[in-house]
CSV table of C-alpha atoms and ligand atoms in Angstrom, one decimal:
chain,number,residue,atom,x,y,z
A,321,MET,CA,-4.0,16.1,23.5
A,322,ARG,CA,-7.4,13.9,23.7
A,323,ASN,CA,-7.6,11.8,26.5
A,324,TRP,CA,-8.7,8.9,23.5
A,325,MET,CA,-5.6,9.2,21.8
A,326,ARG,CA,-3.1,7.7,23.3
A,327,ARG,CA,0.8,8.6,21.7
A,328,ILE,CA,3.8,6.7,22.2
A,329,ALA,CA,6.7,8.9,21.2
A,330,ILE,CA,9.7,7.9,20.1
A,331,PRO,CA,13.3,10.1,21.0
A,332,ASN,CA,14.5,11.3,18.3
A,333,SER,CA,17.7,10.4,18.4
A,334,THR,CA,16.6,6.7,17.1
A,335,LEU,CA,15.9,8.5,14.1
A,336,LEU,CA,18.2,9.4,11.7
A,337,PRO,CA,18.5,13.3,10.0
A,338,LYS,CA,19.8,13.5,7.0
A,339,PRO,CA,17.2,12.5,4.2
A,340,LEU,CA,18.8,10.7,1.6
A,341,PHE,CA,16.2,11.7,-1.1
A,342,SER,CA,14.9,15.9,-0.4
A,343,PHE,CA,11.5,17.1,-2.3
A,344,ASN,CA,12.2,21.0,-3.7
A,345,SER,CA,11.0,22.9,-6.3
A,346,THR,CA,12.9,21.0,-8.9
A,347,THR,CA,11.8,17.4,-8.1
A,348,PRO,CA,10.8,16.0,-11.0
A,349,PHE,CA,8.5,13.0,-9.9
A,350,LEU,CA,4.9,14.9,-9.3
A,351,ILE,CA,2.8,13.0,-11.8
A,352,SER,CA,2.9,15.3,-15.2
A,353,PHE,CA,1.3,14.5,-18.0
A,354,LEU,CA,3.3,17.5,-19.9
A,355,THR,CA,6.1,14.3,-20.0
A,356,PRO,CA,5.7,10.8,-21.0
A,357,PRO,CA,4.2,9.0,-18.6
A,358,ARG,CA,6.4,6.1,-19.8
A,359,LEU,CA,9.2,7.7,-18.8
A,360,PHE,CA,8.0,8.5,-15.4
A,361,LEU,CA,6.6,5.4,-14.3
A,362,SER,CA,10.0,3.6,-14.6
A,363,THR,CA,12.1,6.5,-13.1
A,364,PRO,CA,13.7,3.6,-10.3
A,365,LEU,CA,13.7,5.3,-6.9
A,366,SER,CA,14.9,3.5,-4.2
A,367,SER,CA,17.2,3.4,-1.4
A,368,GLN,CA,18.1,0.2,-1.8
A,369,CYS,CA,21.3,-1.0,-3.0
A,370,SER,CA,22.3,-4.6,-4.5
A,371,SER,CA,24.6,-6.3,-3.6
A,372,HIS,CA,25.9,-8.8,-6.2
A,373,PHE,CA,26.7,-12.5,-5.7
A,374,GLY,CA,28.6,-15.3,-7.6
A,375,ASP,CA,26.4,-16.5,-10.0
A,376,GLY,CA,24.5,-13.2,-10.5
A,377,ASP,CA,22.3,-13.1,-8.0
A,378,THR,CA,21.2,-10.2,-5.9
A,379,PHE,CA,20.7,-9.2,-2.5
A,380,ALA,CA,19.4,-6.5,-0.7
A,381,ILE,CA,21.8,-4.3,1.0
A,382,SER,CA,21.2,-2.0,3.9
A,383,SER,CA,21.9,1.6,3.0
A,384,ASN,CA,25.3,2.1,4.7
A,385,HIS,CA,26.3,-0.7,2.2
A,386,SER,CA,27.6,-2.7,4.7
A,387,LYS,CA,24.7,-5.4,6.1
A,388,VAL,CA,22.7,-7.8,4.0
A,389,LEU,CA,18.8,-6.8,4.4
A,390,LEU,CA,17.2,-10.4,6.0
A,391,LYS,CA,13.7,-8.9,5.2
A,392,GLY,CA,14.1,-7.9,1.5
A,393,MET,CA,15.0,-11.7,0.9
A,394,SER,CA,12.5,-14.3,-0.3
A,395,TYR,CA,13.4,-18.5,1.4
A,396,PRO,CA,15.1,-19.2,-1.9
A,397,GLU,CA,17.5,-15.9,-1.7
A,398,LEU,CA,18.0,-16.5,2.1
A,399,GLN,CA,18.6,-20.1,1.9
A,400,LYS,CA,21.9,-19.3,-0.8
A,401,TRP,CA,22.7,-16.1,0.9
A,402,VAL,CA,24.0,-18.5,4.0
A,403,GLN,CA,25.5,-21.2,1.9
A,404,SER,CA,27.1,-18.9,0.7
A,405,HIS,CA,28.4,-17.8,4.0
A,406,GLY,CA,29.5,-21.9,4.8
A,407,TYR,CA,26.1,-22.7,6.8
A,408,ARG,CA,23.3,-25.3,5.8
A,409,PRO,CA,20.2,-25.0,4.3
A,410,GLY,CA,18.6,-26.0,7.8
A,411,GLN,CA,19.9,-23.3,9.4
A,412,ALA,CA,18.1,-20.9,6.9
A,413,MET,CA,14.8,-22.6,7.5
A,414,MET,CA,15.3,-22.0,11.2
A,415,LEU,CA,16.1,-18.7,10.5
A,416,TRP,CA,13.5,-18.3,8.8
A,417,LYS,CA,11.3,-19.3,10.9
A,418,ARG,CA,12.8,-16.6,13.5
A,419,ILE,CA,12.1,-13.9,12.2
A,420,TYR,CA,8.8,-14.1,10.7
A,421,GLY,CA,7.1,-17.2,12.4
A,422,ASN,CA,5.9,-18.5,15.9
A,423,SER,CA,5.2,-15.2,17.5
A,424,ILE,CA,9.1,-14.6,17.5
A,425,TRP,CA,9.4,-12.1,14.8
A,426,ALA,CA,13.0,-11.6,15.4
A,427,GLN,CA,14.8,-8.2,15.4
A,428,HIS,CA,18.3,-9.2,16.8
A,429,THR,CA,20.2,-11.8,16.9
A,430,ASP,CA,19.5,-11.8,20.7
A,431,ASP,CA,16.1,-13.0,19.6
A,432,LEU,CA,17.7,-16.0,18.0
A,433,GLU,CA,17.0,-18.6,20.8
A,434,GLY,CA,18.5,-22.1,19.6
A,435,LEU,CA,20.6,-21.0,16.5
A,436,ASN,CA,24.2,-22.0,16.8
A,437,LYS,CA,26.3,-19.5,18.1
A,438,ASP,CA,28.7,-18.9,15.0
A,439,PHE,CA,25.5,-18.7,12.9
A,440,LYS,CA,24.4,-15.7,15.5
A,441,LYS,CA,27.6,-14.1,14.9
A,442,MET,CA,28.0,-14.0,11.8
A,443,LEU,CA,24.3,-13.1,11.1
A,444,SER,CA,25.4,-10.2,14.0
A,445,GLU,CA,28.2,-8.8,11.7
A,446,ASN,CA,26.7,-9.4,8.2
A,447,ALA,CA,22.2,-8.7,8.1
A,448,GLU,CA,21.0,-6.0,9.6
A,449,PHE,CA,17.3,-7.4,10.8
A,450,LYS,CA,15.4,-3.6,11.4
A,451,VAL,CA,15.1,-1.4,7.9
A,452,PHE,CA,13.5,1.2,9.8
A,453,SER,CA,12.4,2.6,13.6
A,454,LEU,CA,9.7,3.4,15.4
A,455,LYS,CA,8.4,6.6,15.1
A,456,GLU,CA,5.0,7.3,17.3
A,457,ILE,CA,1.1,5.3,17.2
A,458,ARG,CA,-1.7,7.1,17.4
A,459,THR,CA,-5.1,5.4,18.2
A,460,ALA,CA,-8.6,6.1,16.9
A,461,ALA,CA,-11.9,7.1,18.7
A,462,ASP,CA,-12.6,3.7,17.1
A,463,GLY,CA,-9.7,1.3,17.8
A,464,THR,CA,-7.6,1.6,14.7
A,465,ARG,CA,-4.6,3.0,15.1
A,466,LYS,CA,-1.9,4.8,12.4
A,467,ILE,CA,1.9,3.4,13.0
A,468,LEU,CA,4.6,6.3,11.8
A,469,PHE,CA,7.9,5.1,11.2
A,470,ALA,CA,11.0,6.6,10.0
A,471,LEU,CA,13.2,5.2,7.5
A,472,ASP,CA,16.8,4.9,7.2
A,473,ASP,CA,16.6,8.4,5.0
A,474,GLY,CA,14.9,10.5,7.6
A,475,MET,CA,11.2,9.9,5.7
A,476,VAL,CA,8.6,8.5,7.4
A,477,ILE,CA,6.1,6.3,6.6
A,478,GLU,CA,2.5,5.5,7.8
A,479,THR,CA,0.6,2.5,8.2
A,480,VAL,CA,-2.4,1.7,9.6
A,481,VAL,CA,-3.4,-1.3,12.1
A,482,ILE,CA,-7.9,-1.3,11.7
A,483,PRO,CA,-9.4,-4.2,14.2
A,484,CYS,CA,-12.5,-5.1,13.3
A,485,ASP,CA,-14.9,-6.8,15.8
A,486,ARG,CA,-15.3,-10.0,14.0
A,487,GLY,CA,-12.1,-11.0,14.7
A,488,ARG,CA,-10.7,-10.0,12.1
A,489,THR,CA,-7.7,-7.7,11.6
A,490,THR,CA,-6.6,-6.2,8.8
A,491,LEU,CA,-3.1,-4.5,8.1
A,492,CYS,CA,-3.1,-1.4,5.7
A,493,VAL,CA,0.6,-0.5,4.3
A,494,SER,CA,2.6,1.6,2.0
A,495,SER,CA,3.9,0.8,-0.9
A,496,GLN,CA,5.8,4.0,-2.0
A,497,VAL,CA,6.6,7.5,0.3
A,498,GLY,CA,4.0,9.7,-1.3
A,499,CYS,CA,2.5,8.7,-4.6
A,500,ALA,CA,3.1,10.4,-8.0
A,501,MET,CA,-0.9,9.4,-9.1
A,502,ASN,CA,-2.7,12.7,-7.6
A,503,CYS,CA,-5.4,11.4,-7.4
A,504,GLN,CA,-7.6,14.6,-6.6
A,505,PHE,CA,-9.3,13.5,-3.3
A,506,CYS,CA,-6.5,11.5,-1.9
A,507,PHE,CA,-4.1,13.7,0.8
A,508,THR,CA,-1.1,11.3,0.3
A,509,GLY,CA,-1.4,12.6,-3.8
A,510,ARG,CA,-0.4,15.8,-2.7
A,511,MET,CA,2.7,14.8,-1.4
A,512,GLY,CA,4.1,13.8,-4.9
A,513,LEU,CA,6.3,10.7,-4.8
A,514,ARG,CA,9.3,10.7,-3.0
A,515,ARG,CA,10.6,7.5,-3.2
A,516,HIS,CA,9.8,3.9,-3.8
A,517,LEU,CA,9.9,0.8,-0.8
A,518,THR,CA,12.0,-1.4,-1.0
A,519,ALA,CA,10.3,-5.2,-0.4
A,520,ALA,CA,12.1,-5.6,2.7
A,521,GLU,CA,10.6,-2.1,4.5
A,522,ILE,CA,6.9,-3.4,3.1
A,523,VAL,CA,7.7,-6.4,4.9
A,524,GLU,CA,8.9,-5.0,7.7
A,525,GLN,CA,5.7,-3.1,8.6
A,526,ALA,CA,3.7,-6.5,8.4
A,527,VAL,CA,6.4,-8.1,11.1
A,528,PHE,CA,6.3,-4.7,13.0
A,529,ALA,CA,3.5,-4.7,13.3
A,530,ARG,CA,2.3,-7.9,14.9
A,531,ARG,CA,5.2,-8.5,16.8
A,532,LEU,CA,4.0,-4.6,17.5
A,533,LEU,CA,0.2,-4.8,18.5
A,534,THR,CA,-0.9,-8.8,18.5
A,535,ASN,CA,-1.4,-8.4,21.9
A,536,GLU,CA,-3.6,-5.6,22.1
A,537,VAL,CA,-5.5,-6.8,19.1
A,538,GLY,CA,-5.3,-9.9,18.2
A,539,SER,CA,-4.2,-11.8,15.2
A,540,ILE,CA,-3.2,-9.2,12.3
A,541,THR,CA,-5.0,-11.7,9.1
A,542,ASN,CA,-5.6,-9.0,6.1
A,543,VAL,CA,-3.1,-7.2,3.8
A,544,VAL,CA,-4.3,-4.5,1.9
A,545,PHE,CA,-2.0,-2.7,0.1
A,546,MET,CA,-4.2,0.8,0.1
A,547,GLY,CA,-1.6,3.1,2.1
A,548,MET,CA,0.7,5.1,1.0
A,549,GLY,CA,1.2,4.8,-2.9
A,550,GLU,CA,0.2,3.5,-5.7
A,551,PRO,CA,1.6,-0.5,-5.3
A,552,LEU,CA,2.0,-1.5,-9.2
A,553,HIS,CA,4.4,1.6,-9.4
A,554,ASN,CA,6.4,-0.3,-7.5
A,555,ILE,CA,5.8,-3.7,-8.6
A,556,ASP,CA,8.8,-5.7,-8.8
A,557,ASN,CA,9.5,-5.1,-4.6
A,558,VAL,CA,4.9,-5.4,-3.8
A,559,ILE,CA,5.3,-8.7,-5.3
A,560,LYS,CA,8.5,-9.6,-3.8
A,561,ALA,CA,6.8,-8.6,-0.8
A,562,ALA,CA,3.3,-10.2,-1.0
A,563,ASP,CA,5.5,-13.7,-2.1
A,564,ILE,CA,7.5,-13.4,1.0
A,565,MET,CA,3.9,-12.4,3.0
A,566,VAL,CA,2.3,-15.6,2.2
A,567,ASP,CA,5.2,-17.9,2.3
A,568,GLU,CA,3.6,-21.1,4.3
A,569,GLN,CA,6.8,-21.3,6.6
A,570,GLY,CA,6.9,-17.8,7.4
A,571,LEU,CA,4.0,-14.7,8.2
A,572,GLN,CA,1.2,-17.1,6.7
A,573,PHE,CA,-1.2,-14.8,5.4
A,574,SER,CA,-3.7,-16.4,2.8
A,575,PRO,CA,-3.6,-15.4,-0.8
A,576,ARG,CA,-7.2,-14.5,-0.5
A,577,LYS,CA,-6.6,-12.5,2.4
A,578,VAL,CA,-3.4,-9.8,0.8
A,579,THR,CA,-5.2,-7.4,-1.1
A,580,VAL,CA,-2.7,-5.0,-4.0
A,581,SER,CA,-4.7,-2.1,-5.3
A,582,THR,CA,-4.3,-0.1,-8.2
A,583,SER,CA,-5.7,3.3,-9.4
A,584,GLY,CA,-5.5,1.2,-13.2
A,585,LEU,CA,-1.5,0.9,-14.2
A,586,VAL,CA,-3.0,-1.7,-16.9
A,587,PRO,CA,0.3,-3.1,-18.0
A,588,GLN,CA,1.2,-2.9,-14.5
A,589,LEU,CA,-2.3,-4.9,-13.5
A,590,ARG,CA,-1.3,-7.5,-16.0
A,591,ARG,CA,2.1,-8.6,-15.2
A,592,PHE,CA,0.5,-8.8,-11.5
A,593,LEU,CA,-2.6,-11.1,-12.4
A,594,HIS,CA,0.1,-13.6,-14.0
A,595,GLU,CA,2.8,-14.0,-11.5
A,596,SER,CA,1.1,-13.3,-8.1
A,597,ASN,CA,-1.8,-15.1,-6.7
A,598,CYS,CA,-2.3,-12.7,-3.6
A,599,SER,CA,-5.7,-10.5,-4.8
A,600,LEU,CA,-6.3,-7.5,-7.1
A,601,ALA,CA,-8.5,-4.0,-5.9
A,602,VAL,CA,-9.1,-1.6,-8.4
A,603,SER,CA,-9.6,2.2,-7.1
A,604,LEU,CA,-12.7,2.8,-9.8
A,605,ASN,CA,-14.7,6.1,-8.2
A,606,ALA,CA,-15.5,6.8,-11.7
A,607,THR,CA,-18.3,5.5,-14.6
A,608,THR,CA,-16.7,7.8,-17.2
A,609,ASP,CA,-13.5,8.9,-18.7
A,610,GLU,CA,-14.5,12.7,-17.9
A,611,VAL,CA,-14.8,12.4,-14.9
A,612,ARG,CA,-11.9,9.8,-14.0
A,613,ASN,CA,-9.7,12.5,-16.3
A,614,TRP,CA,-10.4,14.8,-14.0
A,615,ILE,CA,-10.1,12.6,-10.1
A,616,MET,CA,-7.6,10.2,-11.8
A,617,PRO,CA,-5.2,11.9,-13.6
A,618,ILE,CA,-3.9,7.8,-14.5
A,619,ASN,CA,-7.1,7.5,-16.6
A,620,ARG,CA,-5.5,10.1,-19.4
A,621,LYS,CA,-3.2,7.3,-20.3
A,622,TYR,CA,-5.6,4.4,-19.5
A,623,LYS,CA,-8.3,4.8,-20.4
A,624,LEU,CA,-11.3,3.3,-18.5
A,625,ASP,CA,-12.5,0.5,-21.1
A,626,LEU,CA,-8.8,-0.5,-21.8
A,627,LEU,CA,-8.6,-1.2,-18.0
A,628,LEU,CA,-13.0,-3.3,-17.8
A,629,GLN,CA,-11.5,-4.9,-20.8
A,630,THR,CA,-8.1,-6.0,-19.8
A,631,LEU,CA,-9.5,-7.0,-16.2
A,632,ARG,CA,-12.7,-9.4,-18.1
A,633,GLU,CA,-10.4,-10.7,-20.7
A,634,GLU,CA,-7.7,-10.9,-17.7
A,635,LEU,CA,-10.1,-13.4,-15.1
A,636,ARG,CA,-11.4,-15.1,-18.2
A,637,SER,CA,-8.2,-17.6,-17.4
A,638,LYS,CA,-8.3,-17.9,-13.4
A,639,HIS,CA,-10.0,-19.6,-11.5
A,640,ASN,CA,-12.5,-18.4,-8.2
A,641,TYR,CA,-10.8,-15.2,-8.5
A,642,ILE,CA,-12.6,-11.9,-7.3
A,643,VAL,CA,-11.9,-8.0,-8.4
A,644,LEU,CA,-12.5,-6.0,-5.8
A,645,PHE,CA,-13.8,-2.2,-7.1
A,646,GLU,CA,-13.1,0.6,-4.7
A,647,TYR,CA,-15.1,3.2,-5.4
A,648,VAL,CA,-14.6,6.7,-3.5
A,649,MET,CA,-18.0,8.8,-3.0
A,650,LEU,CA,-18.6,12.2,-3.8
A,651,GLU,CA,-21.3,14.6,-3.1
A,652,GLY,CA,-22.5,15.8,-6.8
A,653,VAL,CA,-19.8,14.3,-8.7
A,654,ASN,CA,-19.7,10.6,-8.9
A,655,ASP,CA,-23.1,9.5,-7.0
A,656,SER,CA,-25.7,10.0,-9.7
A,657,ASP,CA,-28.7,7.6,-10.5
A,658,GLU,CA,-26.8,7.5,-13.4
A,659,ASP,CA,-23.6,7.5,-12.3
A,660,ALA,CA,-25.2,4.0,-10.6
A,661,LYS,CA,-26.7,2.7,-14.0
A,662,ARG,CA,-23.1,3.1,-15.7
A,663,LEU,CA,-21.2,1.4,-13.3
A,664,ILE,CA,-24.1,-1.3,-13.0
A,665,GLU,CA,-23.4,-2.0,-16.9
A,666,ILE,CA,-19.6,-1.3,-17.4
A,667,VAL,CA,-18.5,-3.7,-14.7
A,668,LYS,CA,-20.4,-6.6,-16.6
A,669,GLY,CA,-18.9,-9.8,-17.3
A,670,ILE,CA,-16.1,-9.2,-14.2
A,671,PRO,CA,-15.9,-11.4,-11.1
A,672,CYS,CA,-16.3,-8.2,-8.5
A,673,LYS,CA,-17.9,-6.7,-5.8
A,674,ILE,CA,-17.7,-3.4,-5.0
A,675,ASN,CA,-17.4,-1.7,-1.7
A,676,LEU,CA,-18.8,1.7,-1.5
A,677,ILE,CA,-16.8,4.1,0.3
A,678,SER,CA,-17.2,7.5,2.1
A,679,PHE,CA,-14.6,9.4,1.0
A,680,ASN,CA,-12.6,11.6,4.1
A,681,PRO,CA,-12.3,15.1,3.6
A,682,HIS,CA,-8.5,16.7,4.5
A,683,SER,CA,-7.7,20.1,3.9
A,684,GLY,CA,-7.1,21.7,0.9
A,685,SER,CA,-9.9,19.2,-1.2
A,686,LEU,CA,-12.4,20.6,-2.5
A,687,PHE,CA,-14.8,17.2,-2.4
A,688,LYS,CA,-17.8,16.5,-0.2
A,689,PRO,CA,-18.9,12.8,1.0
A,690,THR,CA,-21.6,11.9,-0.5
A,691,LYS,CA,-24.5,11.8,2.5
A,692,ASP,CA,-25.6,8.1,4.4
A,693,GLU,CA,-28.7,8.3,3.0
A,694,ARG,CA,-27.6,8.9,-0.6
A,695,MET,CA,-24.5,6.0,0.0
A,696,ILE,CA,-27.4,3.8,0.7
A,697,GLU,CA,-29.5,4.5,-2.4
A,698,PHE,CA,-26.8,3.5,-4.4
A,699,ARG,CA,-26.3,0.9,-2.7
A,700,ASN,CA,-29.4,0.0,-3.2
A,701,MET,CA,-29.6,0.8,-7.4
A,702,LEU,CA,-26.5,-1.3,-7.9
A,703,ALA,CA,-27.5,-4.4,-5.6
A,704,GLY,CA,-30.8,-4.2,-7.8
A,705,GLY,CA,-28.6,-4.8,-10.9
A,706,GLY,CA,-27.0,-7.6,-9.9
A,707,CYS,CA,-24.0,-6.2,-7.9
A,708,LYS,CA,-22.6,-7.7,-5.5
A,709,VAL,CA,-22.1,-4.8,-3.3
A,710,PHE,CA,-20.9,-3.3,0.4
A,711,LEU,CA,-20.6,-0.2,2.2
A,712,ARG,CA,-17.9,0.5,4.0
A,713,LEU,CA,-17.6,2.6,7.0
A,714,SER,CA,-14.6,5.1,7.7
A,715,ARG,CA,-12.4,3.9,10.3
A,716,GLY,CA,-9.5,6.2,11.8
A,717,ASP,CA,-10.1,9.3,10.4
A,718,ASP,CA,-10.0,11.6,13.8
A,719,GLN,CA,-6.5,10.4,13.6
A,720,MET,CA,-5.9,11.0,9.7
A,721,ALA,CA,-5.7,7.5,9.9
A,722,ALA,CA,-8.6,6.3,7.0
A,723,CYS,CA,-8.3,5.8,3.0
A,724,GLY,CA,-7.2,8.7,1.3
A,725,GLN,CA,-5.3,10.2,4.8
A,726,LEU,CA,-1.8,9.1,5.2
A,727,GLY,CA,1.1,11.0,4.7
A,728,LYS,CA,2.2,15.3,5.3
A,729,PRO,CA,2.1,17.1,2.0
A,730,GLY,CA,4.6,19.9,3.1
A,731,THR,CA,5.0,23.6,1.0
A,732,ILE,CA,5.5,21.8,-2.2
A,733,GLN,CA,2.8,20.0,-3.0
A,734,ALA,CA,0.7,17.9,-6.1
A,735,PRO,CA,-1.3,20.1,-8.5
A,736,LEU,CA,-4.6,20.6,-7.7
A,737,LEU,CA,-6.9,19.8,-11.2
A,738,ARG,CA,-9.4,22.3,-12.6
A,739,VAL,CA,-12.6,21.2,-11.9
A,740,PRO,CA,-15.2,20.7,-15.2
A,741,GLU,CA,-17.3,23.2,-15.9
A,742,GLN,CA,-20.3,21.1,-14.9
A,743,PHE,CA,-18.9,20.2,-11.2
A,744,ARG,CA,-18.1,23.7,-10.1
A,745,MET,CA,-21.8,24.4,-9.1
A,746,ALA,CA,-22.0,21.4,-6.1
A,747,LEU,CA,-17.9,21.8,-5.1
A,748,GLY,CA,-18.5,25.4,-4.9
A,749,THR,CA,-15.8,26.3,-6.8
A,750,LYS,CA,-15.2,29.1,-9.7
A,751,THR,CA,-12.1,27.5,-11.6
B,835,SF4,S1,-5.6,6.8,-4.1
B,835,SF4,FE1,-3.2,6.1,-4.1
B,835,SF4,S2,-2.9,5.8,-5.9
B,835,SF4,FE2,-4.2,7.6,-6.1
B,835,SF4,S3,-2.9,9.6,-5.1
B,835,SF4,FE3,-3.7,8.6,-4.0
B,835,SF4,S4,-2.0,6.9,-2.7
B,835,SF4,FE4,-2.3,7.7,-5.0
């Protein structure tokens, strides 16, 4: 172990050994366009169970079917649940503030100072504060932290904390274990989809990171849903988790600073823009259907034209709303002058900014990162064409904490797709 890298190992005994969902050669969740994507995209996958209360309300409960998950509830749901146990709404607010606010981030009834004794007893009998346990923290040379969490079913997710000199620290959360989208430049995509995360498991990443690292890295101000998974494939839980994160009495993230990223699931994107006031990022990465069909197979279902036209139409009715386009630069694939010119044209009429992202290599990938000088030229062309464009430095890549590097695919992996003939030379491959 090199001395710039600190590891905090958590004993294995804190982890539950048997996964509820295993990934084997018969697992049907690798993306396949031989099967209808609609069926695939609506597959319910989650370890969360639910419990019904009197008038039809549903609350998330823990996987051992005994306790309600506090972080899976919005505030109105928590209030209702507290009242259903005979306590006042005011006590629900006191609890909410101790879970999410005032630098308490309660993980146990012992952290609930000032709450009534009976209320605490009821909580310890009926509610769960934590939904996963800390497994390990890896710190990269640039200060980026990759946090590994062990879920109740034994699966592992990764969350990244990215401190920034300008007093802004960004948290990158996961929304699924693995991902079904099979983007060819992404390590997580090689895992296939294991399961969706529950709203509680998503929110807990933010609470846990604040509790663990605020003293070290300062206030965590921004959240990006750019970790493992396609957030809009798990849209119900993602919208709910984002709502909980921006609650003004709770975690108090600004909706402008909570960004949900998508590879381009058009119906879900439309729904997100209608139902959430958080920000949206679209992972674009290509300027033609031919290239995008290959590097982002979701494009075979939702073509570039449809994606961009939907954004153009939907953003017309949103005031002061800017979408972020992410563009991972792949040498010889999407970084030509023609790409720059096309990019300027295809985003016209969409209030947007563009982040040019350096590709982060990982094992098994054929792609190479575009050279820095070329990225600058590309950036200058876009800026010259009137685009608001930024170069994004790679962060945490020495710890596989950078964009597109999260996860652990294992031996059964999503397939690498056939490289179109005209790119084979640039990638140094024959197939
Ligand atoms: S880039 Fe995002 S959507 Fe694509 S495979 Fe990776 S995690 Fe999934």
